[in-house]
């Protein structure tokens, strides 16, 4: 019996240039939660994809000398390839140029028209093509002769054109009461406060169509208008579930979404506009929006326009995908921004992966393979120190599900790596190699406890470093179907007679 359904999404990426670490970061976070929930026996649907309409993409295509669709076909593939390279376990990859998405956007638009939430008027104000966002007059400043958004730092242009509007102002009170009723709709809590303050300060109606360019989805009843790219893009989360077929299995199982993982720069769209559109269309809003911080290079957001990009593909080729996944998840604090560098990446690989988890596995496996023919029989009487490490591990694992349910990945990893550290210490203190001649029963128990510890740590690290942890679990002869979190409820993983296979070095230490 599955425990429940869990629908998790990444932002769909603008294929307006090469992918960078920020993209990799958003995707890996979502993948870790998806894998954890699968290991916890949930029915998981994990979605990623590309956001292909709007002026930003139209301009990128023009610059590349291609028509927009050919351009998107080419660039969307780059992002799809990246998802493989990042070892994402996504169940679907959606493109907003697909027919299924058009059907879904048209239906949502029609619902908003029908509910009386859309009206025709004229937009006059600032627009940032790079953010695909409208900004209020008080959000724009003059900098070096250019008009800049104070929110994002990107350049804005003055726009005056006929436009359909969504009555966002009418949703202010309803949104505030929605946030109040759903305390964990926005995590971390600091971001929730940001959003609530913004909504309290007053919401203006939102322009939801453009007439000055053509690359997008036409409004159903007026082909002069292109649907605002954010209304188009956000709907991808429904399109992938075959919306408007609300009687279909995918939609029934997975809507409302469990978590939209996003970067803090796109919080307004997900935490204000999206629930307002959905409430207006009488569709349940998602259960959670998790806004992670930025990856910084120096003190600036890493982005193409700033030219301070660490290329994820190059780094993966040089260091390995598990290493990058671990580093990004461990070192960058999830609520706030984090600086990354090759130097701290190397330190992290050495300290946590090579010297801690890798070393633990290697020393226990080599000893058992070299001295016990790969077989360890557990005996009855566990010593006090055996019992102590088992109990300490129980304490460290107590809150793990809770951490993951609240997207507190930093504390999760810290607890797991502490278990590995404790287990190394236990082996150092117990010195099983000294017991081979005189107390083989005690030695066997220590090694058996060590194997059980390694199995637990490997299952817990599996969502973060799937390749290495699966190598260890293979060498422990643990069936892929049994690599789940039942041990958190007291189930043993390693049989009393444990047979292991040889294990290659997991992580090479980097000498710099
Ligand atoms: O925003 N650090 O797409 P996108 C951390 N198409 N995260 C970063 C980052 C950085 N330096 N730079 C970007 C879009 N990101 C829209 C999404 S969803 C319906 C539509 C994150 O390709 C950014 O915060 O510009 C966002 O979550 C994601 O990468 C995609 O950015």
Short mmCIF file of C-alpha atoms and ligand atoms in Angstrom, two decimals:
data_model
loop_
_atom_site.label_atom_id
_atom_site.label_comp_id
_atom_site.label_asym_id
_atom_site.label_seq_id
_atom_site.Cartn_x
_atom_site.Cartn_y
_atom_site.Cartn_z
CA UNK A 1 0.00 0.00 0.00
CA UNK A 2 1.37 3.40 -0.98
CA UNK A 3 1.45 5.98 1.77
CA UNK A 4 0.00 8.86 -0.24
CA UNK A 5 0.44 10.97 -3.36
CA UNK A 6 3.15 13.56 -3.72
CA UNK A 7 3.40 15.97 -6.66
CA UNK A 8 6.54 18.07 -6.80
CA UNK A 9 7.67 20.50 -9.47
CA UNK A 10 10.72 22.54 -10.43
CA UNK A 11 10.27 25.91 -12.13
CA UNK A 12 10.09 25.42 -15.88
CA UNK A 13 13.20 27.05 -17.27
CA UNK A 14 13.48 29.81 -19.84
CA UNK A 15 15.55 28.28 -22.62
CA UNK A 16 16.98 31.73 -23.33
CA UNK A 17 20.60 30.66 -22.95
CA UNK A 18 22.80 27.94 -21.53
CA UNK A 19 21.70 26.44 -18.20
CA UNK A 20 23.66 27.49 -15.10
CA UNK A 21 24.16 26.41 -11.51
CA UNK A 22 21.00 28.22 -10.36
CA UNK A 23 18.96 26.00 -12.66
CA UNK A 24 20.82 22.91 -11.47
CA UNK A 25 20.24 23.96 -7.87
CA UNK A 26 16.43 24.38 -8.19
CA UNK A 27 16.20 21.03 -9.98
CA UNK A 28 18.33 19.04 -7.58
CA UNK A 29 16.41 20.31 -4.53
CA UNK A 30 13.15 19.10 -6.06
CA UNK A 31 14.74 15.80 -7.09
CA UNK A 32 15.96 15.14 -3.55
CA UNK A 33 12.45 15.58 -2.13
CA UNK A 34 10.98 13.42 -4.90
CA UNK A 35 13.46 10.61 -4.26
CA UNK A 36 13.01 10.82 -0.50
CA UNK A 37 9.23 10.52 -0.82
CA UNK A 38 9.57 7.57 -3.20
CA UNK A 39 11.87 5.86 -0.71
CA UNK A 40 9.24 6.58 1.92
CA UNK A 41 6.76 4.60 -0.15
CA UNK A 42 4.75 7.53 -1.54
CA UNK A 43 3.27 7.69 -5.01
CA UNK A 44 5.41 10.47 -6.50
CA UNK A 45 5.05 12.59 -9.61
CA UNK A 46 7.96 14.89 -10.35
CA UNK A 47 7.75 17.47 -13.12
CA UNK A 48 10.25 19.73 -14.82
CA UNK A 49 10.33 21.40 -18.24
CA UNK A 50 10.81 24.57 -20.28
CA UNK A 51 8.96 27.88 -20.43
CA UNK A 52 9.07 28.79 -24.10
CA UNK A 53 6.81 31.77 -24.82
CA UNK A 54 7.05 35.53 -24.38
CA UNK A 55 9.14 38.43 -25.49
CA UNK A 56 12.31 37.22 -23.78
CA UNK A 57 12.34 34.02 -25.83
CA UNK A 58 11.22 35.79 -29.00
CA UNK A 59 14.18 38.16 -28.66
CA UNK A 60 16.62 35.33 -27.88
CA UNK A 61 15.44 33.52 -31.02
CA UNK A 62 15.86 36.66 -33.13
CA UNK A 63 19.35 37.07 -31.79
CA UNK A 64 20.16 33.46 -32.69
CA UNK A 65 18.72 34.02 -36.18
CA UNK A 66 16.07 31.34 -35.75
CA UNK A 67 12.29 31.31 -35.72
CA UNK A 68 11.06 30.96 -32.13
CA UNK A 69 9.90 27.36 -32.36
CA UNK A 70 13.12 26.06 -33.97
CA UNK A 71 15.05 28.00 -31.38
CA UNK A 72 12.99 26.46 -28.55
CA UNK A 73 13.30 22.95 -29.99
CA UNK A 74 17.04 23.34 -29.89
CA UNK A 75 17.35 24.94 -26.46
CA UNK A 76 14.68 22.88 -24.73
CA UNK A 77 16.73 19.82 -25.60
CA UNK A 78 19.73 21.33 -23.83
CA UNK A 79 17.64 21.55 -20.65
CA UNK A 80 16.30 18.04 -21.12
CA UNK A 81 19.86 16.78 -21.47
CA UNK A 82 20.80 18.70 -18.34
CA UNK A 83 18.05 16.92 -16.40
CA UNK A 84 19.68 13.61 -17.36
CA UNK A 85 23.12 14.85 -16.48
CA UNK A 86 21.86 15.99 -13.06
CA UNK A 87 20.42 12.49 -12.59
CA UNK A 88 16.94 13.89 -12.04
CA UNK A 89 14.22 11.30 -11.50
CA UNK A 90 11.52 13.40 -13.17
CA UNK A 91 8.43 11.58 -14.42
CA UNK A 92 7.68 14.15 -17.09
CA UNK A 93 9.30 17.03 -18.95
CA UNK A 94 6.77 19.57 -20.15
CA UNK A 95 7.23 22.18 -22.86
CA UNK A 96 4.82 25.10 -22.99
CA UNK A 97 4.76 24.80 -26.78
CA UNK A 98 3.00 21.43 -26.52
CA UNK A 99 -0.65 20.96 -27.45
CA UNK A 100 -1.58 19.56 -24.05
CA UNK A 101 -0.42 22.84 -22.53
CA UNK A 102 -2.40 25.00 -24.98
CA UNK A 103 -5.57 23.12 -24.06
CA UNK A 104 -4.96 23.68 -20.42
CA UNK A 105 -4.13 27.41 -20.70
CA UNK A 106 -7.18 28.03 -22.90
CA UNK A 107 -9.43 26.32 -20.41
CA UNK A 108 -8.05 28.27 -17.46
CA UNK A 109 -8.37 31.54 -19.39
CA UNK A 110 -11.99 30.78 -20.27
CA UNK A 111 -12.75 30.01 -16.63
CA UNK A 112 -11.31 33.37 -15.57
CA UNK A 113 -13.36 35.17 -18.22
CA UNK A 114 -16.48 33.29 -17.13
CA UNK A 115 -15.96 34.12 -13.46
CA UNK A 116 -15.79 37.81 -14.38
CA UNK A 117 -12.15 38.18 -13.29
CA UNK A 118 -10.85 39.40 -16.65
CA UNK A 119 -11.64 42.71 -18.35
CA UNK A 120 -10.25 44.71 -21.28
CA UNK A 121 -8.39 48.00 -20.72
CA UNK A 122 -5.05 49.63 -21.45
CA UNK A 123 -1.72 48.98 -19.71
CA UNK A 124 0.58 51.91 -19.08
CA UNK A 125 3.67 51.19 -17.04
CA UNK A 126 7.04 49.52 -16.67
CA UNK A 127 7.90 46.07 -17.94
CA UNK A 128 11.08 43.99 -17.62
CA UNK A 129 11.61 41.60 -20.50
CA UNK A 130 14.33 39.76 -18.64
CA UNK A 131 12.01 39.07 -15.67
CA UNK A 132 8.86 39.03 -17.82
CA UNK A 133 7.39 41.15 -15.02
CA UNK A 134 5.44 44.39 -14.55
CA UNK A 135 6.75 46.79 -11.95
CA UNK A 136 5.01 49.61 -10.08
CA UNK A 137 6.24 53.19 -10.44
CA UNK A 138 7.81 53.04 -6.97
CA UNK A 139 9.75 49.90 -7.89
CA UNK A 140 11.75 51.59 -10.65
CA UNK A 141 14.79 53.86 -10.31
CA UNK A 142 17.11 55.66 -12.66
CA UNK A 143 20.62 54.18 -12.78
CA UNK A 144 23.26 55.41 -15.21
CA UNK A 145 20.60 56.70 -17.60
CA UNK A 146 18.75 53.38 -17.54
CA UNK A 147 15.52 52.52 -15.77
CA UNK A 148 16.07 49.63 -13.39
CA UNK A 149 13.75 47.54 -11.22
CA UNK A 150 14.69 47.89 -7.54
CA UNK A 151 13.35 44.37 -7.00
CA UNK A 152 15.53 42.50 -9.47
CA UNK A 153 18.05 45.02 -10.78
CA UNK A 154 17.04 44.32 -14.36
CA UNK A 155 16.29 46.94 -16.96
CA UNK A 156 12.66 47.94 -17.56
CA UNK A 157 10.93 49.56 -20.53
CA UNK A 158 7.82 51.72 -20.74
CA UNK A 159 4.83 49.92 -22.21
CA UNK A 160 1.50 51.36 -23.35
CA UNK A 161 -0.88 48.97 -25.04
CA UNK A 162 -4.35 47.47 -24.99
CA UNK A 163 -4.42 44.64 -22.50
CA UNK A 164 -6.71 42.26 -20.67
CA UNK A 165 -6.50 42.62 -16.91
CA UNK A 166 -7.00 40.11 -14.13
CA UNK A 167 -8.87 41.59 -11.13
CA UNK A 168 -6.07 40.87 -8.69
CA UNK A 169 -7.12 43.73 -6.41
CA UNK A 170 -10.34 41.88 -5.65
CA UNK A 171 -8.32 38.95 -4.29
CA UNK A 172 -6.29 40.80 -1.70
CA UNK A 173 -8.43 39.92 1.35
CA UNK A 174 -9.11 36.39 0.14
CA UNK A 175 -5.39 35.79 -0.37
CA UNK A 176 -4.58 37.07 3.11
CA UNK A 177 -7.13 34.77 4.66
CA UNK A 178 -5.81 31.91 2.51
CA UNK A 179 -2.26 32.51 3.88
CA UNK A 180 -3.67 32.65 7.40
CA UNK A 181 -5.52 29.36 7.03
CA UNK A 182 -2.57 27.68 5.34
CA UNK A 183 0.32 28.61 7.58
CA UNK A 184 2.86 26.58 5.68
CA UNK A 185 1.75 27.50 2.18
CA UNK A 186 4.95 29.53 1.81
CA UNK A 187 8.21 28.25 3.27
CA UNK A 188 10.62 29.30 4.65
CA UNK A 189 8.63 31.51 7.01
CA UNK A 190 10.74 34.61 6.26
CA UNK A 191 9.47 34.47 2.69
CA UNK A 192 5.90 34.05 3.88
CA UNK A 193 6.22 37.32 5.81
CA UNK A 194 7.64 39.05 2.74
CA UNK A 195 4.66 37.96 0.66
CA UNK A 196 2.07 38.85 3.29
CA UNK A 197 3.54 42.34 3.69
CA UNK A 198 3.51 42.86 -0.06
CA UNK A 199 -0.13 41.77 -0.35
CA UNK A 200 -1.12 43.90 2.65
CA UNK A 201 0.43 46.95 0.99
CA UNK A 202 -2.22 46.66 -1.73
CA UNK A 203 -2.62 44.72 -4.97
CA UNK A 204 -3.26 46.29 -8.34
CA UNK A 205 -5.03 44.54 -11.17
CA UNK A 206 -2.60 42.57 -13.30
CA UNK A 207 -2.12 42.92 -17.03
CA UNK A 208 -2.50 39.37 -18.40
CA UNK A 209 -2.14 39.87 -22.13
CA UNK A 210 0.14 41.68 -24.55
CA UNK A 211 -0.49 43.01 -28.04
CA UNK A 212 2.92 44.26 -29.15
CA UNK A 213 4.46 40.90 -30.11
CA UNK A 214 3.25 37.52 -31.31
CA UNK A 215 5.19 34.65 -29.70
CA UNK A 216 2.78 33.07 -27.26
CA UNK A 217 -0.69 31.62 -26.82
CA UNK A 218 -3.46 33.75 -28.32
CA UNK A 219 -6.39 34.61 -26.06
CA UNK A 220 -9.28 32.35 -27.13
CA UNK A 221 -11.65 35.10 -28.28
CA UNK A 222 -9.29 37.81 -29.48
CA UNK A 223 -6.31 36.79 -31.58
CA UNK A 224 -4.70 40.22 -31.24
CA UNK A 225 -3.78 39.37 -27.66
CA UNK A 226 -1.07 37.01 -26.44
CA UNK A 227 -1.62 35.56 -22.95
CA UNK A 228 0.87 36.95 -20.43
CA UNK A 229 3.75 34.49 -20.28
CA UNK A 230 3.46 33.97 -16.50
CA UNK A 231 -0.22 33.00 -16.67
CA UNK A 232 0.79 30.68 -19.51
CA UNK A 233 3.85 29.28 -17.68
CA UNK A 234 2.27 28.70 -14.27
CA UNK A 235 -0.45 26.62 -15.89
CA UNK A 236 2.18 24.03 -16.86
CA UNK A 237 1.73 22.49 -13.42
CA UNK A 238 -1.85 21.63 -14.41
CA UNK A 239 -1.15 20.75 -18.04
CA UNK A 240 1.18 17.93 -17.04
CA UNK A 241 -1.72 16.33 -15.15
CA UNK A 242 -3.89 16.45 -18.28
CA UNK A 243 -6.01 19.34 -16.99
CA UNK A 244 -8.80 20.18 -18.01
CA UNK A 245 -9.50 16.47 -17.72
CA UNK A 246 -10.19 16.72 -13.99
CA UNK A 247 -11.65 13.23 -13.93
CA UNK A 248 -8.39 11.70 -15.19
CA UNK A 249 -6.17 9.64 -12.90
CA UNK A 250 -3.21 12.00 -13.01
CA UNK A 251 -5.25 15.03 -11.99
CA UNK A 252 -7.20 13.14 -9.35
CA UNK A 253 -4.09 11.62 -7.84
CA UNK A 254 -1.83 14.63 -7.92
CA UNK A 255 -3.71 17.93 -7.79
CA UNK A 256 -3.29 20.03 -5.69
CA UNK A 257 0.50 19.93 -6.02
CA UNK A 258 2.38 19.11 -2.82
CA UNK A 259 5.32 21.46 -3.40
CA UNK A 260 6.39 23.93 -6.07
CA UNK A 261 10.14 24.38 -5.59
CA UNK A 262 11.19 27.80 -6.88
CA UNK A 263 13.83 30.49 -6.42
CA UNK A 264 12.97 33.52 -4.30
CA UNK A 265 12.99 35.80 -7.37
CA UNK A 266 9.82 34.17 -8.66
CA UNK A 267 7.96 34.00 -5.37
CA UNK A 268 5.45 36.76 -6.24
CA UNK A 269 4.25 34.83 -9.27
CA UNK A 270 3.84 31.57 -7.37
CA UNK A 271 2.63 32.79 -4.02
CA UNK A 272 0.35 35.65 -5.13
CA UNK A 273 -0.70 35.44 -8.77
CA UNK A 274 -0.93 31.66 -9.00
CA UNK A 275 -3.23 31.04 -6.00
CA UNK A 276 -5.32 34.07 -7.07
CA UNK A 277 -5.80 32.68 -10.61
CA UNK A 278 -6.66 29.27 -9.22
CA UNK A 279 -9.06 30.52 -6.56
CA UNK A 280 -10.79 32.65 -9.20
CA UNK A 281 -11.10 29.58 -11.46
CA UNK A 282 -12.37 27.52 -8.49
CA UNK A 283 -9.35 25.21 -8.61
CA UNK A 284 -7.55 24.27 -5.40
CA UNK A 285 -4.22 26.11 -4.96
CA UNK A 286 -1.05 24.07 -4.37
CA UNK A 287 -0.25 23.03 -0.82
CA UNK A 288 3.20 24.55 -0.64
CA UNK A 289 5.54 26.97 -2.39
CA UNK A 290 9.12 26.58 -1.26
CA UNK A 291 11.31 29.56 -2.18
CA UNK A 292 15.02 28.80 -2.01
CA UNK A 293 17.74 31.44 -1.95
CA UNK A 294 20.18 32.33 -4.67
CA UNK A 295 23.47 30.82 -5.51
CA UNK A 296 25.97 33.62 -5.38
CA UNK A 297 29.28 34.07 -7.04
CA UNK A 298 31.08 36.76 -5.11
CA UNK A 299 28.09 38.57 -3.63
CA UNK A 300 25.98 38.63 -6.73
CA UNK A 301 23.27 36.32 -8.00
CA UNK A 302 24.82 34.00 -10.52
CA UNK A 303 23.25 34.77 -13.86
CA UNK A 304 23.97 34.95 -17.54
CA UNK A 305 23.46 38.68 -17.76
CA UNK A 306 26.03 39.20 -14.99
CA UNK A 307 28.57 36.90 -16.65
CA UNK A 308 29.54 35.18 -13.39
CA UNK A 309 28.39 31.69 -14.19
CA UNK A 310 29.90 28.42 -13.00
CA UNK A 311 29.01 26.04 -15.80
CA UNK A 312 27.28 23.00 -14.24
CA UNK A 313 28.19 20.68 -17.11
CA UNK A 314 31.89 21.41 -16.82
CA UNK A 315 31.86 20.99 -13.05
CA UNK A 316 29.94 17.73 -13.24
CA UNK A 317 32.49 16.38 -15.74
CA UNK A 318 35.36 17.39 -13.49
CA UNK A 319 34.00 16.36 -10.09
CA UNK A 320 31.08 13.96 -10.59
CA UNK A 321 27.34 14.43 -10.28
CA UNK A 322 26.89 12.97 -6.78
CA UNK A 323 29.61 15.30 -5.55
CA UNK A 324 27.88 18.38 -6.99
CA UNK A 325 24.48 17.30 -5.73
CA UNK A 326 25.83 16.78 -2.24
CA UNK A 327 27.73 20.03 -2.20
CA UNK A 328 24.84 22.19 -3.35
CA UNK A 329 22.41 20.57 -0.93
CA UNK A 330 24.75 20.66 2.04
CA UNK A 331 26.60 23.93 1.68
CA UNK A 332 23.95 26.29 0.46
CA UNK A 333 21.58 27.05 3.28
CA UNK A 334 18.16 26.50 1.81
CA UNK A 335 16.36 29.56 3.01
CA UNK A 336 19.11 32.03 2.30
CA UNK A 337 21.62 32.81 -0.40
CA UNK A 338 24.86 30.90 -0.59
CA UNK A 339 28.25 31.50 -2.08
CA UNK A 340 29.76 28.65 -4.02
CA UNK A 341 33.33 28.15 -5.17
CA UNK A 342 35.51 25.32 -6.42
CA UNK A 343 37.58 25.62 -3.28
CA UNK A 344 34.67 24.99 -0.92
CA UNK A 345 33.38 22.25 -3.24
CA UNK A 346 36.69 20.40 -2.92
CA UNK A 347 36.74 20.84 0.85
CA UNK A 348 33.22 19.50 1.12
CA UNK A 349 33.99 16.45 -1.06
CA UNK A 350 37.04 15.64 1.06
CA UNK A 351 35.53 16.16 4.48
CA UNK A 352 32.07 14.66 4.12
CA UNK A 353 32.24 12.28 1.20
CA UNK A 354 35.82 10.96 0.97
CA UNK A 355 36.91 11.12 4.65
CA UNK A 356 33.59 10.49 6.33
CA UNK A 357 30.98 8.40 4.48
CA UNK A 358 33.36 7.00 1.83
CA UNK A 359 36.00 6.08 4.38
CA UNK A 360 33.44 4.42 6.66
CA UNK A 361 32.20 2.18 3.86
CA UNK A 362 35.66 1.39 2.57
CA UNK A 363 37.22 0.40 5.87
CA UNK A 364 34.32 -1.81 6.94
CA UNK A 365 33.96 -3.50 3.55
CA UNK A 366 37.70 -4.08 3.12
CA UNK A 367 38.04 -5.55 6.59
CA UNK A 368 35.12 -7.94 6.15
CA UNK A 369 36.17 -8.98 2.66
CA UNK A 370 39.81 -9.46 3.64
CA UNK A 371 39.27 -11.14 7.00
CA UNK A 372 35.88 -12.79 7.04
CA UNK A 373 35.31 -13.88 3.42
CA UNK A 374 32.60 -11.24 3.13
CA UNK A 375 30.34 -12.94 5.68
CA UNK A 376 29.32 -11.67 9.13
CA UNK A 377 27.06 -13.55 11.54
CA UNK A 378 25.34 -11.54 14.22
CA UNK A 379 25.34 -12.96 17.76
CA UNK A 380 22.93 -12.40 20.59
CA UNK A 381 24.70 -10.26 23.11
CA UNK A 382 25.24 -6.74 21.93
CA UNK A 383 27.65 -4.75 24.08
CA UNK A 384 26.77 -1.46 25.76
CA UNK A 385 28.66 0.46 23.09
CA UNK A 386 26.78 -1.41 20.33
CA UNK A 387 23.52 -0.46 22.01
CA UNK A 388 24.72 3.09 22.52
CA UNK A 389 25.37 3.78 18.84
CA UNK A 390 22.07 2.16 17.89
CA UNK A 391 20.25 4.47 20.32
CA UNK A 392 22.17 7.56 19.27
CA UNK A 393 21.26 6.80 15.67
CA UNK A 394 17.62 6.44 16.64
CA UNK A 395 17.72 9.91 18.16
CA UNK A 396 19.41 11.40 15.10
CA UNK A 397 16.85 9.87 12.76
CA UNK A 398 13.83 10.85 14.83
CA UNK A 399 13.14 14.14 13.07
CA UNK A 400 14.23 13.24 9.56
CA UNK A 401 10.78 12.86 8.03
CA UNK A 402 9.74 16.08 9.66
CA UNK A 403 12.78 17.89 8.26
CA UNK A 404 11.97 16.68 4.76
CA UNK A 405 8.28 17.54 5.10
CA UNK A 406 9.32 21.10 5.88
CA UNK A 407 12.02 21.31 3.18
CA UNK A 408 14.67 21.56 5.87
CA UNK A 409 17.31 19.78 3.88
CA UNK A 410 20.27 21.32 5.71
CA UNK A 411 19.28 19.82 9.05
CA UNK A 412 18.48 16.53 7.37
CA UNK A 413 21.94 16.24 5.85
CA UNK A 414 23.61 17.37 9.04
CA UNK A 415 21.88 14.62 11.03
CA UNK A 416 22.77 11.94 8.48
CA UNK A 417 26.39 12.95 8.21
CA UNK A 418 26.57 13.00 12.04
CA UNK A 419 25.47 9.36 12.03
CA UNK A 420 28.32 8.57 9.68
CA UNK A 421 30.76 10.48 11.87
CA UNK A 422 29.57 8.64 14.99
CA UNK A 423 29.88 5.29 13.25
CA UNK A 424 33.48 6.01 12.26
CA UNK A 425 34.18 6.95 15.86
CA UNK A 426 32.49 3.78 17.12
CA UNK A 427 34.78 1.69 14.92
CA UNK A 428 37.85 3.61 16.04
CA UNK A 429 36.89 3.12 19.69
CA UNK A 430 35.87 -0.54 19.40
CA UNK A 431 38.89 -1.59 17.29
CA UNK A 432 37.30 -4.77 15.84
CA UNK A 433 40.63 -5.69 14.17
CA UNK A 434 42.05 -6.39 17.64
CA UNK A 435 39.34 -8.92 18.46
CA UNK A 436 39.90 -11.29 15.57
CA UNK A 437 41.96 -13.78 17.59
CA UNK A 438 40.34 -13.64 21.03
CA UNK A 439 36.77 -12.47 20.72
CA UNK A 440 35.37 -13.20 17.33
CA UNK A 441 31.75 -13.01 18.53
CA UNK A 442 32.22 -9.47 19.75
CA UNK A 443 34.06 -8.55 16.56
CA UNK A 444 31.23 -9.95 14.46
CA UNK A 445 28.69 -7.95 16.39
CA UNK A 446 30.63 -4.72 15.90
CA UNK A 447 30.94 -5.36 12.18
CA UNK A 448 27.30 -6.30 11.91
CA UNK A 449 26.25 -3.12 13.69
CA UNK A 450 28.58 -1.19 11.36
CA UNK A 451 26.94 -2.76 8.29
CA UNK A 452 23.47 -1.88 9.57
CA UNK A 453 24.67 1.68 10.18
CA UNK A 454 26.12 1.89 6.66
CA UNK A 455 22.87 0.58 5.21
CA UNK A 456 20.86 3.22 7.09
CA UNK A 457 23.19 6.04 6.12
CA UNK A 458 23.19 4.91 2.49
CA UNK A 459 19.40 4.79 2.31
CA UNK A 460 19.20 8.21 3.94
CA UNK A 461 21.79 9.67 1.56
CA UNK A 462 20.22 7.93 -1.42
CA UNK A 463 18.04 10.93 -2.45
CA UNK A 464 21.10 13.17 -2.48
CA UNK A 465 23.85 10.91 -3.85
CA UNK A 466 21.93 8.17 -5.65
CA UNK A 467 24.87 6.72 -7.60
CA UNK A 468 27.32 6.18 -4.74
CA UNK A 469 24.70 5.10 -2.21
CA UNK A 470 23.30 2.54 -4.63
CA UNK A 471 26.79 1.10 -5.17
CA UNK A 472 27.02 0.55 -1.43
CA UNK A 473 23.52 -0.89 -1.18
CA UNK A 474 24.33 -3.22 -4.11
CA UNK A 475 27.48 -4.36 -2.33
CA UNK A 476 25.38 -4.97 0.80
CA UNK A 477 23.09 -7.20 -1.31
CA UNK A 478 20.05 -5.09 -0.44
CA UNK A 479 17.33 -5.56 -2.99
CA UNK A 480 16.40 -2.26 -4.74
CA UNK A 481 12.80 -2.76 -3.56
CA UNK A 482 13.97 -2.81 0.06
CA UNK A 483 15.85 0.48 -0.12
CA UNK A 484 13.13 2.27 1.76
CA UNK A 485 12.69 4.06 5.04
CA UNK A 486 10.95 1.27 6.95
CA UNK A 487 13.95 1.10 9.25
CA UNK A 488 12.84 4.45 10.67
CA UNK A 489 9.87 2.52 12.06
CA UNK A 490 12.14 -0.13 13.61
CA UNK A 491 12.62 -2.62 10.75
CA UNK A 492 16.10 -4.21 10.39
CA UNK A 493 17.85 -3.94 7.03
CA UNK A 494 20.75 -6.42 7.21
CA UNK A 495 19.91 -10.12 7.80
CA UNK A 496 21.59 -11.87 10.78
CA UNK A 497 23.91 -13.63 8.38
CA UNK A 498 25.21 -10.76 6.30
CA UNK A 499 26.97 -11.41 3.00
CA UNK A 500 28.69 -8.56 1.25
CA UNK A 501 30.43 -8.01 -2.08
CA UNK A 502 33.60 -6.04 -2.73
CA UNK A 503 33.21 -2.27 -2.93
CA UNK A 504 35.27 0.05 -5.11
CA UNK A 505 36.45 3.41 -3.85
CA UNK A 506 33.42 5.70 -3.74
CA UNK A 507 34.96 9.18 -3.64
CA UNK A 508 38.50 10.13 -4.52
CA UNK A 509 40.12 12.59 -2.16
CA UNK A 510 41.07 15.79 -3.96
CA UNK A 511 44.57 17.08 -3.34
CA UNK A 512 44.77 20.72 -4.18
O1 LIG B 1 12.11 32.01 -13.74
N1 LIG B 1 20.58 30.82 -7.77
O2 LIG B 1 12.92 30.62 -15.33
P1 LIG B 1 14.49 30.83 -15.16
C1 LIG B 1 19.54 30.05 -7.48
N2 LIG B 1 10.62 30.44 -16.52
N3 LIG B 1 18.51 29.87 -8.30
C2 LIG B 1 18.52 30.50 -9.46
C3 LIG B 1 19.57 31.35 -9.86
C4 LIG B 1 20.64 31.48 -8.95
N4 LIG B 1 21.70 32.21 -9.22
N5 LIG B 1 19.30 31.83 -11.09
C5 LIG B 1 18.10 31.30 -11.45
C6 LIG B 1 11.95 31.27 -14.69
N6 LIG B 1 17.65 30.51 -10.45
C7 LIG B 1 10.56 30.96 -15.20
C8 LIG B 1 9.90 30.00 -14.25
S1 LIG B 1 7.78 28.56 -13.44
C9 LIG B 1 6.16 28.51 -13.82
C10 LIG B 1 8.48 29.67 -14.60
C11 LIG B 1 16.39 29.80 -10.40
O3 LIG B 1 15.09 29.91 -16.16
C12 LIG B 1 15.24 30.79 -10.39
O4 LIG B 1 15.05 31.30 -9.11
O5 LIG B 1 14.83 32.25 -15.23
C13 LIG B 1 14.11 29.92 -10.81
O6 LIG B 1 13.59 29.23 -9.69
C14 LIG B 1 14.77 28.92 -11.76
O7 LIG B 1 16.18 29.03 -11.57
C15 LIG B 1 14.39 29.15 -13.20
O8 LIG B 1 14.81 30.38 -13.67
#
